[in-house]
PDB file of C-alpha atoms in Angstrom:
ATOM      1  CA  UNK A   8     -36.548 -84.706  14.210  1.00 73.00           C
ATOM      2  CA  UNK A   9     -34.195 -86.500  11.657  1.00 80.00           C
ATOM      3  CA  UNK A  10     -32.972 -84.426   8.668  1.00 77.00           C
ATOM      4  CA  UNK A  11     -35.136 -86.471   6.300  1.00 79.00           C
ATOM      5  CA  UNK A  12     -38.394 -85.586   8.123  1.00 84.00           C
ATOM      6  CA  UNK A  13     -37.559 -82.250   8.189  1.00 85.00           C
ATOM      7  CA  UNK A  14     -36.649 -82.332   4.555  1.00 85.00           C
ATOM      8  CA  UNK A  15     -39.979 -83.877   4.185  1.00 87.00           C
ATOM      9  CA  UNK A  16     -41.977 -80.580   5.862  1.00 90.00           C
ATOM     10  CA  UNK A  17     -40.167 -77.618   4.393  1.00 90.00           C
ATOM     11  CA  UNK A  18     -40.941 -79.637   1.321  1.00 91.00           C
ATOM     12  CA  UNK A  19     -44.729 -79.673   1.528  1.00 92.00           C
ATOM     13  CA  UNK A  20     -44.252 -76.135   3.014  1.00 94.00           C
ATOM     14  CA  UNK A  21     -42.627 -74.698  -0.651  1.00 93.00           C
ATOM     15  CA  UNK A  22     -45.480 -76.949  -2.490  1.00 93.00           C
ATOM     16  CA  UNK A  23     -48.056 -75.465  -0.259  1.00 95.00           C
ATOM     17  CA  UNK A  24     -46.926 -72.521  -1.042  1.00 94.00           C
ATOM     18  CA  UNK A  25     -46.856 -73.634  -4.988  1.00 93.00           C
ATOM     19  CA  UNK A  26     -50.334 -74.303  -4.712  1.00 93.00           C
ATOM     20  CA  UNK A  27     -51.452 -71.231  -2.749  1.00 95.00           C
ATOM     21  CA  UNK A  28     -49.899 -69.271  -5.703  1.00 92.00           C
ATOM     22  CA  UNK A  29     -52.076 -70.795  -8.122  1.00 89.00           C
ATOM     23  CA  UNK A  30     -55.008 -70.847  -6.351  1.00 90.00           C
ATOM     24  CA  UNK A  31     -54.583 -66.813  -6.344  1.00 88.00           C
ATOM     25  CA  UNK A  32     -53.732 -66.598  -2.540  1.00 93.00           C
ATOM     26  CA  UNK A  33     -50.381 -64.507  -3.271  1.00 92.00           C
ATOM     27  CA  UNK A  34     -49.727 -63.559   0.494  1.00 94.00           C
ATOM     28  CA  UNK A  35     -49.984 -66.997   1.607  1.00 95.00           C
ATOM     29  CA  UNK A  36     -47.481 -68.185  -1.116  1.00 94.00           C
ATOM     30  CA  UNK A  37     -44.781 -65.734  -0.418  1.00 95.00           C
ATOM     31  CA  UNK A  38     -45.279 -66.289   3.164  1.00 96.00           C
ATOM     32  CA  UNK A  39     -44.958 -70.316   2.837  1.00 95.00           C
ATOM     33  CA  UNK A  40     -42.226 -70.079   0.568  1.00 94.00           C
ATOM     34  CA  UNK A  41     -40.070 -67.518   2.775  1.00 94.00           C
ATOM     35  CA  UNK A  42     -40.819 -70.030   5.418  1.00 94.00           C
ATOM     36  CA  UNK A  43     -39.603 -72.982   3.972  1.00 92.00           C
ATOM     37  CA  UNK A  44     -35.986 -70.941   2.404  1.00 92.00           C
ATOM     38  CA  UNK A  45     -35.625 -69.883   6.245  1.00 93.00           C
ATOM     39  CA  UNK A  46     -36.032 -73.022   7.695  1.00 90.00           C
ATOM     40  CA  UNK A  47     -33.189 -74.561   5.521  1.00 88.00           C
ATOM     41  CA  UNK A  48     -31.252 -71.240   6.208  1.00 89.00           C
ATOM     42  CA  UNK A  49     -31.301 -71.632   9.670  1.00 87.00           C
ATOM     43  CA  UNK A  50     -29.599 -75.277   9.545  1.00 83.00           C
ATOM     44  CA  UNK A  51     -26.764 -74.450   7.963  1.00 83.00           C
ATOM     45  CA  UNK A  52     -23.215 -72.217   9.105  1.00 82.00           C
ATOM     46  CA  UNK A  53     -22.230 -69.081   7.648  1.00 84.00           C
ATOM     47  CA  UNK A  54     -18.994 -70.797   5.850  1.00 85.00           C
ATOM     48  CA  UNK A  55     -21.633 -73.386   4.024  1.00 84.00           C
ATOM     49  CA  UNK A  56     -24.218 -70.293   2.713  1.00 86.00           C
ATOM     50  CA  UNK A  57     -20.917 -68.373   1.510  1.00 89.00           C
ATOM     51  CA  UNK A  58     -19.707 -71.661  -0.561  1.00 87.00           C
ATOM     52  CA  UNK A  59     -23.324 -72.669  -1.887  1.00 89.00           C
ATOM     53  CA  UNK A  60     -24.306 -68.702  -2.380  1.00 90.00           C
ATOM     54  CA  UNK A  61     -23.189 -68.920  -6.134  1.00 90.00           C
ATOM     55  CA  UNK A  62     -25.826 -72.118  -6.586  1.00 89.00           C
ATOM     56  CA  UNK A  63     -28.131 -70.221  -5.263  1.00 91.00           C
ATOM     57  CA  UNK A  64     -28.067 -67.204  -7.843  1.00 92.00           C
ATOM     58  CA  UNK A  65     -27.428 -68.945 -10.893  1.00 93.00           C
ATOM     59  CA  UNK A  66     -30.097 -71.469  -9.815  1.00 91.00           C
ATOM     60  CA  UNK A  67     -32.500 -68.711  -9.242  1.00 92.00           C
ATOM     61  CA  UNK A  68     -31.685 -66.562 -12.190  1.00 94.00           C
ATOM     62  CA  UNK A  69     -31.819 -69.401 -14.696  1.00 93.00           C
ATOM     63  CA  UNK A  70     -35.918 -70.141 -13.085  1.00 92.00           C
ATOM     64  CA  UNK A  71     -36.599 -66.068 -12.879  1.00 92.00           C
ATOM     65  CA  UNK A  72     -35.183 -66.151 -16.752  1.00 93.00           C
ATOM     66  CA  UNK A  73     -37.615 -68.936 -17.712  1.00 91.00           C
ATOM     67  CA  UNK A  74     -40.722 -67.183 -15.743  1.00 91.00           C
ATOM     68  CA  UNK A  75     -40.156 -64.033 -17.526  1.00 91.00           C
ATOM     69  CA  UNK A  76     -39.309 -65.853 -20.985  1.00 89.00           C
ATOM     70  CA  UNK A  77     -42.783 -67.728 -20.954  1.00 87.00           C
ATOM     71  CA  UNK A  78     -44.802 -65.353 -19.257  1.00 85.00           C
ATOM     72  CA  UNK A  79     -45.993 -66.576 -15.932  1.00 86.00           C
ATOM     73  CA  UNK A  80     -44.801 -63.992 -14.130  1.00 87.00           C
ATOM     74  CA  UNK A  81     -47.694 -61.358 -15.600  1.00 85.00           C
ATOM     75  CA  UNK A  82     -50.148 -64.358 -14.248  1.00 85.00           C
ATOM     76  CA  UNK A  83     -48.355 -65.262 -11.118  1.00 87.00           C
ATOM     77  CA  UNK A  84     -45.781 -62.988 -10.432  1.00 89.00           C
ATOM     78  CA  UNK A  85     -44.977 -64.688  -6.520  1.00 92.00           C
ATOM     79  CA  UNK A  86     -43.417 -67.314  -8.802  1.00 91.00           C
ATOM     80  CA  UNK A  87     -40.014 -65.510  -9.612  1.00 92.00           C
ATOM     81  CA  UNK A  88     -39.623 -65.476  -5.545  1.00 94.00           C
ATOM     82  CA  UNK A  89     -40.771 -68.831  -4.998  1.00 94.00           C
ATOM     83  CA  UNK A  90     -38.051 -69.945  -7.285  1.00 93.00           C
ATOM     84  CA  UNK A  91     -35.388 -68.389  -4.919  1.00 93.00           C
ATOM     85  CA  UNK A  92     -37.058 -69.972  -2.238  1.00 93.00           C
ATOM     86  CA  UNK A  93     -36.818 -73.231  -3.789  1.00 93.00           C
ATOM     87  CA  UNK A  94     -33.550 -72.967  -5.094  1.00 93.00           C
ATOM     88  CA  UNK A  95     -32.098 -72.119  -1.841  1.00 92.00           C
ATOM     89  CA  UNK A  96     -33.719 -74.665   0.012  1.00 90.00           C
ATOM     90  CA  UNK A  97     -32.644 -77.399  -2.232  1.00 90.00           C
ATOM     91  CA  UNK A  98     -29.039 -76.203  -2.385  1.00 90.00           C
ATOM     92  CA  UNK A  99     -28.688 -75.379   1.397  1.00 89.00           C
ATOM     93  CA  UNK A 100     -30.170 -79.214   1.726  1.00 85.00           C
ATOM     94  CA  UNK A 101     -27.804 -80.605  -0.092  1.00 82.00           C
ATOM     95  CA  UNK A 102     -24.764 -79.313  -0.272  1.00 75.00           C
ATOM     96  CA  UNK A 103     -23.322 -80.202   2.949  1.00 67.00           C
ATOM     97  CA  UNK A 104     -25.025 -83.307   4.134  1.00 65.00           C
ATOM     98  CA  UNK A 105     -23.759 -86.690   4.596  1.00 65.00           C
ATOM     99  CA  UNK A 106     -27.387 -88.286   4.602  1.00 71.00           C
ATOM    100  CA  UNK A 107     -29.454 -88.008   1.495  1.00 72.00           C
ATOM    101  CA  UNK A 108     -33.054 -87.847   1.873  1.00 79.00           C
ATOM    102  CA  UNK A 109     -32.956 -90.494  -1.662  1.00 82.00           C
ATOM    103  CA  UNK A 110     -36.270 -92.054  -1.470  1.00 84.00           C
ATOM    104  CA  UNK A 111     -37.999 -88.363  -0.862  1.00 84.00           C
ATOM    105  CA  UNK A 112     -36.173 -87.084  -4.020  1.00 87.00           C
ATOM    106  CA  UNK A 113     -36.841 -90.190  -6.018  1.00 90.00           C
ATOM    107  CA  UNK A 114     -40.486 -89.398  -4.750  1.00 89.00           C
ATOM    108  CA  UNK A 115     -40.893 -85.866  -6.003  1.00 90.00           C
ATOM    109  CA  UNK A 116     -38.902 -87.277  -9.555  1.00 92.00           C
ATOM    110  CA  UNK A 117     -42.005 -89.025 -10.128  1.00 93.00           C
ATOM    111  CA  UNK A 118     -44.442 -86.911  -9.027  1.00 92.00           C
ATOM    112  CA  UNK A 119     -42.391 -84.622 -11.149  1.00 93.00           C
ATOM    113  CA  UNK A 120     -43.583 -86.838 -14.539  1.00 94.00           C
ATOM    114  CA  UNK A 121     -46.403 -87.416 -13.347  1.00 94.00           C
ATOM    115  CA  UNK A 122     -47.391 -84.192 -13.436  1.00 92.00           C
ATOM    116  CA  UNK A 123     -46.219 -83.425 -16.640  1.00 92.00           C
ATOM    117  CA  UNK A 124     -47.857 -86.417 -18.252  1.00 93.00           C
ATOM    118  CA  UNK A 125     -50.802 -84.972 -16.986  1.00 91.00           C
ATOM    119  CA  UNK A 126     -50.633 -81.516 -18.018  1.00 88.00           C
ATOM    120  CA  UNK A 127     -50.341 -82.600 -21.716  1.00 87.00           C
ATOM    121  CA  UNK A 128     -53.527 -84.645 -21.306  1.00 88.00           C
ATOM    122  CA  UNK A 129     -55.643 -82.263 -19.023  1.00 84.00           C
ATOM    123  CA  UNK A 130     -53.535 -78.566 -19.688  1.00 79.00           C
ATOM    124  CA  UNK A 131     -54.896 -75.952 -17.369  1.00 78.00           C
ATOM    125  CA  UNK A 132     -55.592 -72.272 -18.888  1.00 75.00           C
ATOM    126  CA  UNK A 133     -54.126 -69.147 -17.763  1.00 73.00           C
ATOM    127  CA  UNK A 134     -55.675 -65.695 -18.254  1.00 72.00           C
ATOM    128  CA  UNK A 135     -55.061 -63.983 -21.466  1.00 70.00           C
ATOM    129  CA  UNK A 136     -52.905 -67.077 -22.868  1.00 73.00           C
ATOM    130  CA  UNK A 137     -53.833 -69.081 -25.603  1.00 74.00           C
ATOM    131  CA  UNK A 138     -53.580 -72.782 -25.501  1.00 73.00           C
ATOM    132  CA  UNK A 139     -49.719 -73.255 -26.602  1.00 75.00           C
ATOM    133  CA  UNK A 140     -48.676 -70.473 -24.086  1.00 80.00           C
ATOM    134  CA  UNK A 141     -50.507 -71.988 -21.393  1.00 81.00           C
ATOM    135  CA  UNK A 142     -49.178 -75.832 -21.404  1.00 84.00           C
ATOM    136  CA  UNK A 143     -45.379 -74.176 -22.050  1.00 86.00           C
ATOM    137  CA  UNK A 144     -46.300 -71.913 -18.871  1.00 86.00           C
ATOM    138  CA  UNK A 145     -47.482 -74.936 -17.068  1.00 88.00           C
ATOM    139  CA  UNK A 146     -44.626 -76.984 -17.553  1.00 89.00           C
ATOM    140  CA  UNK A 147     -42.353 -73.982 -16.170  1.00 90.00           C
ATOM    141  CA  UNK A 148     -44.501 -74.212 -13.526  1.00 91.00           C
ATOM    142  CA  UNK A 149     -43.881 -77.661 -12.613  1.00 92.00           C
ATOM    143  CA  UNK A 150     -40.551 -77.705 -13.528  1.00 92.00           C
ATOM    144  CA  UNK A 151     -39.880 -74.728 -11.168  1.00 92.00           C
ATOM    145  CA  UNK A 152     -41.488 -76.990  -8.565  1.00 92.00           C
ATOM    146  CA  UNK A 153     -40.308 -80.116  -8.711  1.00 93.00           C
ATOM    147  CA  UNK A 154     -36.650 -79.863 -10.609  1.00 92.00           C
ATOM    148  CA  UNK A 155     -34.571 -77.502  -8.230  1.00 92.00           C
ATOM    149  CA  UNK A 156     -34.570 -81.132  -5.351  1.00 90.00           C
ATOM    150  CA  UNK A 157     -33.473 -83.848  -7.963  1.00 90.00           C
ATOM    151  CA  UNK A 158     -30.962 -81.227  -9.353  1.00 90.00           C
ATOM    152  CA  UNK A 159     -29.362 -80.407  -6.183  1.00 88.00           C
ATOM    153  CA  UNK A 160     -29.775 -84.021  -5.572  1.00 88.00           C
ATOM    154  CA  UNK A 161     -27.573 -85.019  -8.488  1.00 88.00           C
ATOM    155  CA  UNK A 162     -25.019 -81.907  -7.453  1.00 86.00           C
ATOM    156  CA  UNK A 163     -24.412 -83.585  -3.954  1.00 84.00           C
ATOM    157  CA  UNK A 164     -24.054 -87.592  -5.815  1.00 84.00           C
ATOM    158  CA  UNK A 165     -21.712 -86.463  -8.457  1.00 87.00           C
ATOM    159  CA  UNK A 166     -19.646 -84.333  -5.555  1.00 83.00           C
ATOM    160  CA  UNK A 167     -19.661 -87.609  -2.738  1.00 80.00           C
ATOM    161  CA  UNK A 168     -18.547 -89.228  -6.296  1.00 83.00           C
ATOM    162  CA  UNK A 169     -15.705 -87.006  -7.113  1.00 81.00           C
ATOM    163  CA  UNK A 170     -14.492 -87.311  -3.068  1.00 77.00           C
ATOM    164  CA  UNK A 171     -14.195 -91.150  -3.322  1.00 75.00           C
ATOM    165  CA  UNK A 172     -12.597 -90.856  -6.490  1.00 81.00           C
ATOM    166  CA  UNK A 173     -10.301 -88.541  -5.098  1.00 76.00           C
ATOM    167  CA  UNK A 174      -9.685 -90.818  -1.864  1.00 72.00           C
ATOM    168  CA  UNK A 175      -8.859 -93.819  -3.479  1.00 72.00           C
ATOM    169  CA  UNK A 176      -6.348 -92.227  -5.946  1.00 72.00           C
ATOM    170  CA  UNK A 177      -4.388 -90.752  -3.215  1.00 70.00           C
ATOM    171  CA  UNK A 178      -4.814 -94.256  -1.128  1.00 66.00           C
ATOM    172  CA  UNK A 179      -3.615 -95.906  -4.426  1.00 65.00           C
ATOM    173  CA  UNK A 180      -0.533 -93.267  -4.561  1.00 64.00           C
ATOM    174  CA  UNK A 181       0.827 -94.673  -1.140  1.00 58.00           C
TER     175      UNK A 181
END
């Protein structure tokens, strides 16, 4: 299986697990979600988790900060562990490949505002929320779904970016 297709399933795995989460299946989420972070954990060397571990925790503490801020996590409290699940799978993706999976991340960027077009015109409601609390949580939601890919995405461009720079100034020194 090529690194894209594989890419491809432990995506829809972490989504499934998304949507198994909102549906109010929380065993099922956490269990999709763990299965998807170990999948991309078990690709990668010890030396590569060590060097992408930092990523990983500010990645994960900045999504954790926003579920608590907004209050999702009293509605859906598997979210705060999905978003170290998708944080790590996204960094442990991307951080040491030399294929990019581009038109499955340019994919999920659209699906991305999509979604969020659509939650201003149809918001959903959340238990004990009012209507502003409720789109703000849904956005998190999506964000915490979609944005972790196309931001690890960018992190691996702008690096490959900074190498060639890098090579052609010391070619150019020679």
């Amino acid at each position: 299986m090529k690194h894209e297709e594989k890419f491809c399933v432990e995506t829809g795995v972490l989504l499934l697990g998304y949507a198994y989460a909102v549906s109010g299946y929380h065993g099922a989420a956490l269990f999709c979600g763990g299965t998807a972070a170990l999948c991309a954990l078990a690709e990668c060397s010890p030396e590569h988790l060590f060097r992408v571990y930092p990523k990983i925790v500010i990645g994960a503490m900045v999504q954790i900060a926003a579920v608590y801020a907004c209050g999702l996590f009293g509605v859906l409290p598997e979210t705060a562990f999905l978003a170290l699940c998708n944080t790590s799978f996204a960094a442990l993706h991307f951080a040491g490949r030399r294929e990019l999976p581009e038109k499955t991340v340019y994919a999920m960027t659209g699906v991305m505002a999509l979604f969020l077009v659509l939650s201003f015109c149809f918001p959903m409601s959340f238990e004990g929320m009012d209507r502003a609390s409720s789109l703000f949580c849904e956005t998190v939601l999506i964000l915490q779904m979609f944005l972790p890919v196309p931001a690890a995405y960018a992190c691996a461009v702008l690096r490959r970016s900074r190498e060639l720079t890098e090579k052609q100034w010391s070619y150019n020194k020679i």
